[in-house]
């Protein structure tokens, strides 16, 4: 690059991104932070930049990528692991490289998944509110042990494996379904068996054409009555309306979500003074056995500092014209 600095535009920037990234850039990289998410209407902000840095809900479809290419952007640096929001074929056609942070802290997401399970199983969210009001009544707070429960894990990659290690410490019986990975940490089973046997089902697979709405009406029908379903992966793994029907029929006993199919309209911003138009989401909030967090599984000090380090490494490799360790093709 010579002495010219590499210009990197951040999209969907939050305050915590700026405090994590600023001061970390060497002199040859200059960053500008846009709070706007990347989409067709905001893509023009990328004019004059060599690369862009995006997050989970930025739209990187054919149209946006074509625009980026016309604006001179050569690099898409994802500051996340999932890349389901990127049209990789379009990026290839327009000669834009895509890099990501493949594993910033699988334990961060696995531990959050466990936090959701324990909150629902031991009702600590309700207990917290009761005790704040000097209400020490235990009625309605009856929980259940994880010990000896069957936990089904769909997708035994980095996060799934970290999750299984935690569950093994609880003395749970862990089974898993993953067509592409093997592990001695848990027992492999078919998807049908996993649905039939599990007391708790956790989703740790990526969102692909094969996994879109993997949890639908048919899958829910096969599950044990009262099953707990936990999704910390991607919202569209679940057909949310089918889950609402299963919650109403009491088939689904508990639902914990850190991700939601239409989350880009809601998450990562303060909507407390807004009217929320999404009736499906609002219905979910009415159930006492549904717990939702706003895509915070990744959000630990350790994970954020790893995201910064890997993103800088990725950008530096691109600038140096070196092989891209974390390229997605
Ligand atoms: P990974 O690539 O290490 O593991 C994914 C596993 O899913 C692989 O073993 C793969 O073989 C398996 N898989 C693929 N297709 C499958 C299918 N049809 N059925 C069952 N298993 C299948 O990915 P990692 O790092 O464990 O992340 C998993 C997902 O977690 C990511 O794709 C992302 O969507 C989500 N995630 C969520 C975060 C959050 O903040 N809530 C943060 C980071 C990732």
Coordinates of C-alpha atoms and ligand atoms in Angstrom, one line a residue:
X1 CA 0.0 0.0 0.0
X2 CA 3.0 2.3 0.3
X3 CA 2.5 5.3 2.6
X4 CA -1.2 5.7 1.7
X5 CA -3.4 4.6 4.6
X6 CA -6.0 1.9 4.2
X7 CA -9.5 3.4 4.8
X8 CA -11.9 1.2 6.6
X9 CA -15.6 2.0 7.1
X10 CA -17.4 0.4 10.0
X11 CA -21.2 -0.2 9.7
X12 CA -23.7 -0.9 12.4
X13 CA -21.2 0.6 14.9
X14 CA -22.1 0.7 18.5
X15 CA -20.4 2.7 21.3
X16 CA -18.7 -0.5 22.5
X17 CA -17.3 -1.1 19.0
X18 CA -15.6 2.3 18.9
X19 CA -14.1 1.9 22.4
X20 CA -12.9 -1.6 21.6
X21 CA -11.4 -0.7 18.1
X22 CA -10.2 2.9 18.4
X23 CA -6.6 3.2 19.5
X24 CA -5.9 -0.3 18.2
X25 CA -5.3 0.7 14.6
X26 CA -1.8 1.2 13.4
X27 CA -1.0 4.4 11.5
X28 CA -1.5 2.8 8.1
X29 CA -5.2 2.1 8.8
X30 CA -7.7 4.8 9.3
X31 CA -11.2 3.9 10.5
X32 CA -14.5 5.8 10.2
X33 CA -17.5 4.6 12.2
X34 CA -21.1 4.7 10.9
X35 CA -23.9 3.7 13.2
X36 CA -26.1 2.9 10.1
X37 CA -26.5 -0.7 9.2
X38 CA -25.2 -1.5 5.7
X39 CA -28.0 -1.9 3.1
X40 CA -29.0 -0.5 -0.3
X41 CA -29.7 2.9 1.1
X42 CA -26.6 3.3 3.2
X43 CA -24.1 1.7 0.9
X44 CA -23.1 5.1 -0.6
X45 CA -21.3 5.8 2.7
X46 CA -18.7 3.4 1.6
X47 CA -17.5 5.7 -1.1
X48 CA -13.7 6.3 -0.9
X49 CA -13.1 3.4 1.4
X50 CA -10.8 0.5 0.6
X51 CA -12.6 -1.9 3.0
X52 CA -15.7 -2.2 5.1
X53 CA -16.2 -3.8 8.5
X54 CA -19.6 -5.3 9.1
X55 CA -21.6 -7.2 11.7
X56 CA -24.4 -9.9 11.7
X57 CA -27.3 -7.9 10.4
X58 CA -25.6 -5.9 7.7
X59 CA -27.0 -6.7 4.3
X60 CA -24.4 -7.9 1.8
X61 CA -26.5 -9.1 -1.0
X62 CA -25.8 -8.9 -4.8
X63 CA -27.0 -5.3 -5.1
X64 CA -25.1 -4.0 -2.1
X65 CA -21.9 -5.9 -3.2
X66 CA -22.2 -4.6 -6.7
X67 CA -22.4 -1.1 -5.3
X68 CA -19.5 -1.6 -3.0
X69 CA -17.4 -2.8 -6.0
X70 CA -18.3 0.3 -8.0
X71 CA -17.4 2.5 -5.0
X72 CA -13.9 0.9 -5.0
X73 CA -14.3 -1.4 -1.9
X74 CA -11.9 -4.4 -2.1
X75 CA -12.4 -6.0 1.3
X76 CA -15.4 -7.0 3.5
X77 CA -14.1 -7.7 7.0
X78 CA -16.8 -9.3 9.1
X79 CA -16.4 -8.8 12.8
X80 CA -18.4 -11.9 13.5
X81 CA -18.3 -15.7 12.8
X82 CA -21.5 -16.2 10.8
X83 CA -21.5 -15.2 7.1
X84 CA -25.0 -16.1 6.1
X85 CA -25.7 -12.4 5.4
X86 CA -23.1 -12.3 2.6
X87 CA -23.7 -13.3 -1.0
X88 CA -20.3 -15.0 -1.4
X89 CA -20.8 -15.6 -5.2
X90 CA -21.5 -12.0 -5.7
X91 CA -18.3 -11.0 -3.8
X92 CA -16.3 -13.4 -5.9
X93 CA -17.8 -12.0 -9.1
X94 CA -17.0 -8.5 -8.1
X95 CA -13.5 -9.4 -6.8
X96 CA -14.1 -8.4 -3.2
X97 CA -12.4 -10.5 -0.6
X98 CA -14.5 -11.6 2.5
X99 CA -12.8 -12.3 5.8
X100 CA -14.3 -13.1 9.2
X101 CA -13.5 -13.9 12.8
X102 CA -14.1 -17.7 12.8
X103 CA -13.7 -18.3 16.6
X104 CA -13.5 -15.4 18.9
X105 CA -14.7 -17.2 21.9
X106 CA -16.9 -20.3 21.5
X107 CA -17.1 -20.4 25.3
X108 CA -18.8 -17.0 25.4
X109 CA -21.8 -18.2 23.4
X110 CA -21.8 -21.7 25.1
X111 CA -21.8 -20.0 28.5
X112 CA -24.6 -17.7 27.5
X113 CA -26.6 -20.6 26.3
X114 CA -26.2 -22.2 29.7
X115 CA -27.2 -19.0 31.4
X116 CA -30.5 -19.0 29.4
X117 CA -31.1 -22.6 30.3
X118 CA -30.5 -22.1 34.0
X119 CA -32.6 -18.9 34.0
X120 CA -35.6 -20.7 32.5
X121 CA -35.1 -24.0 34.5
X122 CA -34.5 -22.3 37.9
X123 CA -36.7 -19.2 37.2
X124 CA -34.0 -16.8 38.5
X125 CA -35.4 -13.9 36.5
X126 CA -38.7 -14.2 38.4
X127 CA -37.0 -14.8 41.7
X128 CA -34.9 -11.6 41.2
X129 CA -38.0 -9.5 40.7
X130 CA -39.9 -11.1 43.6
X131 CA -37.1 -10.6 46.1
X132 CA -36.7 -7.0 45.0
X133 CA -40.3 -6.5 46.3
X134 CA -39.7 -8.5 49.5
X135 CA -41.7 -11.4 48.1
X136 CA -40.1 -14.6 49.2
X137 CA -42.8 -16.9 48.2
X138 CA -41.5 -20.0 46.3
X139 CA -44.8 -21.0 44.7
X140 CA -44.4 -21.0 40.9
X141 CA -40.6 -21.2 41.1
X142 CA -40.2 -25.0 41.1
X143 CA -37.3 -25.9 38.8
X144 CA -35.6 -29.0 37.5
X145 CA -32.1 -30.5 37.6
X146 CA -29.9 -30.6 34.5
X147 CA -28.3 -33.7 36.1
X148 CA -29.5 -36.8 34.2
X149 CA -31.5 -34.8 31.7
X150 CA -31.0 -35.6 28.0
X151 CA -29.7 -32.6 26.1
X152 CA -29.7 -32.7 22.3
X153 CA -27.2 -30.5 20.5
X154 CA -27.7 -29.8 16.8
X155 CA -24.3 -28.8 15.4
X156 CA -21.2 -29.9 17.2
X157 CA -18.7 -27.4 16.0
X158 CA -16.7 -25.0 18.2
X159 CA -19.7 -23.6 20.2
X160 CA -21.5 -26.9 20.3
X161 CA -18.4 -28.6 21.7
X162 CA -17.8 -25.9 24.3
X163 CA -21.4 -26.3 25.3
X164 CA -21.2 -30.1 25.6
X165 CA -18.1 -29.8 27.8
X166 CA -20.1 -27.6 30.2
X167 CA -23.0 -30.0 30.2
X168 CA -20.9 -33.0 30.9
X169 CA -19.9 -31.2 34.1
X170 CA -23.5 -31.1 35.1
X171 CA -23.9 -34.9 34.6
X172 CA -26.3 -34.4 31.7
X173 CA -26.7 -37.1 29.1
X174 CA -25.7 -35.4 25.9
X175 CA -26.6 -36.5 22.4
X176 CA -25.9 -34.7 19.2
X177 CA -26.7 -34.5 15.5
X178 CA -24.1 -33.2 13.1
X179 CA -23.9 -34.6 9.6
X180 CA -20.3 -33.3 9.1
X181 CA -18.6 -33.6 12.5
X182 CA -17.7 -36.4 14.9
X183 CA -16.9 -36.1 18.6
X184 CA -16.3 -38.4 21.5
X185 CA -17.7 -35.7 23.8
X186 CA -21.3 -36.9 23.2
X187 CA -23.3 -39.6 21.6
X188 CA -24.2 -39.2 17.9
X189 CA -27.9 -39.8 17.0
X190 CA -30.2 -39.1 14.1
X191 CA -32.2 -35.9 14.1
X192 CA -35.4 -37.9 14.8
X193 CA -33.9 -39.6 17.8
X194 CA -32.6 -36.3 19.1
X195 CA -36.1 -34.8 18.8
X196 CA -37.7 -37.8 20.5
X197 CA -35.3 -38.2 23.4
X198 CA -34.2 -34.7 24.4
X199 CA -35.5 -32.8 27.4
X200 CA -33.5 -29.7 26.2
X201 CA -32.5 -29.0 22.6
X202 CA -29.8 -26.5 21.8
X203 CA -29.1 -25.2 18.3
X204 CA -25.4 -24.6 17.4
X205 CA -25.4 -25.2 13.6
X206 CA -25.0 -22.4 11.1
X207 CA -27.9 -21.0 9.0
X208 CA -27.8 -22.6 5.6
X209 CA -30.4 -23.7 3.0
X210 CA -30.5 -27.0 4.8
X211 CA -31.0 -25.6 8.3
X212 CA -33.5 -22.8 7.4
X213 CA -36.5 -23.4 9.7
X214 CA -35.0 -26.7 10.8
X215 CA -37.3 -26.3 13.8
X216 CA -40.7 -26.3 12.2
X217 CA -44.1 -27.7 12.9
X218 CA -43.0 -31.2 11.9
X219 CA -39.9 -31.1 14.1
X220 CA -41.8 -29.8 17.1
X221 CA -44.4 -32.6 16.7
X222 CA -41.7 -35.2 17.2
X223 CA -40.4 -33.6 20.5
X224 CA -41.2 -34.6 24.1
X225 CA -44.0 -32.6 25.6
X226 CA -42.6 -29.8 27.8
X227 CA -39.2 -29.8 25.9
X228 CA -36.9 -26.7 26.3
X229 CA -35.6 -25.2 23.0
X230 CA -32.6 -22.9 23.0
X231 CA -31.4 -20.9 20.0
X232 CA -28.2 -18.9 20.2
X233 CA -27.2 -19.5 16.6
X234 CA -29.4 -17.6 14.0
X235 CA -33.0 -16.7 14.2
X236 CA -34.1 -18.3 10.9
X237 CA -33.2 -21.8 12.2
X238 CA -36.6 -21.6 13.9
X239 CA -40.1 -21.1 12.4
X240 CA -41.2 -18.7 15.1
X241 CA -44.9 -18.9 14.4
X242 CA -44.7 -22.8 14.7
X243 CA -43.0 -22.3 18.1
X244 CA -45.8 -19.9 19.2
X245 CA -48.4 -22.6 18.3
X246 CA -46.3 -25.2 20.2
X247 CA -46.1 -22.9 23.2
X248 CA -49.8 -22.3 23.2
X249 CA -50.5 -26.1 23.1
X250 CA -47.9 -26.6 25.9
X251 CA -45.9 -28.9 23.7
X252 CA -43.0 -26.5 24.0
X253 CA -42.4 -26.1 27.7
X254 CA -39.7 -23.4 27.5
X255 CA -38.1 -21.3 24.7
X256 CA -34.9 -19.3 25.0
X257 CA -33.7 -17.1 22.2
X258 CA -30.6 -15.0 21.7
X259 CA -31.4 -14.5 18.0
X260 CA -34.6 -13.9 16.1
X261 CA -35.4 -14.1 12.4
X262 CA -36.5 -10.5 12.1
X263 CA -33.9 -9.2 14.7
X264 CA -32.4 -6.6 12.3
X265 CA -35.5 -4.5 12.9
X266 CA -35.1 -4.6 16.7
X267 CA -31.8 -5.7 18.2
X268 CA -28.8 -3.6 19.1
X269 CA -30.9 -0.5 19.6
X270 CA -33.0 1.0 22.4
X271 CA -36.6 0.6 21.3
X272 CA -38.1 1.3 24.7
X273 CA -39.9 4.4 23.6
X274 CA -41.0 3.0 20.2
X275 CA -44.2 1.1 19.2
X276 CA -43.0 -2.3 18.0
X277 CA -44.9 -3.4 14.9
X278 CA -43.7 -7.0 15.0
X279 CA -46.7 -8.9 16.4
X280 CA -44.9 -12.2 16.4
X281 CA -42.1 -10.9 18.6
X282 CA -44.6 -9.1 20.9
X283 CA -46.6 -12.4 21.3
X284 CA -43.4 -14.2 22.3
X285 CA -42.8 -11.7 25.0
X286 CA -46.2 -12.5 26.6
X287 CA -45.2 -16.1 27.5
X288 CA -43.9 -16.6 31.0
X289 CA -41.8 -19.5 29.8
X290 CA -40.0 -17.6 27.0
X291 CA -36.7 -15.8 27.6
X292 CA -35.2 -13.5 25.0
X293 CA -31.8 -11.7 24.9
X294 CA -30.8 -9.4 22.1
X295 CA -28.0 -11.3 20.4
X296 CA -25.5 -10.9 23.3
X297 CA -24.1 -14.4 23.3
X298 CA -20.8 -13.1 21.9
X299 CA -20.6 -10.1 24.2
X300 CA -17.9 -10.8 26.7
X301 CA -14.7 -8.9 27.3
X302 CA -12.6 -11.8 26.1
X303 CA -14.6 -12.3 22.9
X304 CA -14.7 -8.6 22.0
X305 CA -10.9 -8.3 22.4
X306 CA -10.4 -11.4 20.2
X307 CA -12.8 -9.9 17.6
X308 CA -10.6 -6.7 17.5
X309 CA -7.3 -8.7 17.3
X310 CA -8.5 -11.0 14.5
X311 CA -10.1 -8.2 12.5
X312 CA -6.9 -6.2 12.6
X313 CA -4.9 -9.3 11.6
X314 CA -7.3 -10.0 8.7
X315 CA -7.1 -6.4 7.5
X316 CA -3.3 -6.4 7.8
X317 CA -3.0 -9.6 5.8
X318 CA -5.1 -8.1 3.1
X319 CA -3.0 -4.9 3.0
X320 CA 0.2 -7.0 2.9
X321 CA -1.2 -9.1 0.1
X322 CA -0.5 -12.2 2.2
X323 CA -2.7 -15.3 2.1
X324 CA -5.9 -14.6 4.0
X325 CA -6.1 -17.0 6.9
X326 CA -9.7 -16.3 7.6
X327 CA -11.1 -15.8 4.1
X328 CA -14.6 -17.1 3.4
X329 CA -15.2 -18.2 -0.2
Ligands
LIG1 P1 -18.8 -24.1 13.6 O1 -18.6 -24.0 12.1 O2 -17.6 -24.4 14.4 O3 -19.8 -25.3 13.9 C1 -21.1 -25.5 13.2 C2 -21.3 -27.0 13.2 O4 -22.6 -27.1 12.7 C3 -20.3 -27.7 12.4 O5 -19.8 -28.8 13.1 C4 -21.2 -28.2 11.2 O6 -20.8 -29.5 10.7 C5 -22.6 -28.3 11.8 N1 -23.7 -28.3 10.9 C6 -23.7 -27.8 9.6 N2 -24.9 -28.1 9.0 C7 -25.6 -28.8 9.9 C8 -26.9 -29.4 9.9 N3 -27.7 -29.4 8.8 N4 -27.3 -30.1 11.0 C9 -26.5 -30.1 12.1 N5 -25.3 -29.6 12.2 C10 -24.8 -28.9 11.1 O7 -19.6 -22.8 14.1 P2 -19.6 -22.2 15.6 O8 -18.5 -21.3 15.8 O9 -19.8 -23.3 16.5 O10 -20.9 -21.3 15.5 C11 -22.2 -21.9 15.3 C12 -23.2 -20.8 15.0 O11 -23.3 -20.0 16.1 C13 -22.7 -19.8 13.9 O12 -23.0 -20.2 12.6 C14 -23.5 -18.5 14.2 O13 -24.7 -18.5 13.5 C15 -23.8 -18.7 15.7 N6 -23.1 -17.7 16.6 C16 -23.9 -16.9 17.4 C17 -23.4 -16.0 18.2 C18 -24.2 -15.2 19.2 O14 -23.7 -14.1 19.7 N7 -25.4 -15.6 19.6 C19 -21.9 -15.7 18.2 C20 -21.2 -16.6 17.3 C21 -21.8 -17.5 16.5

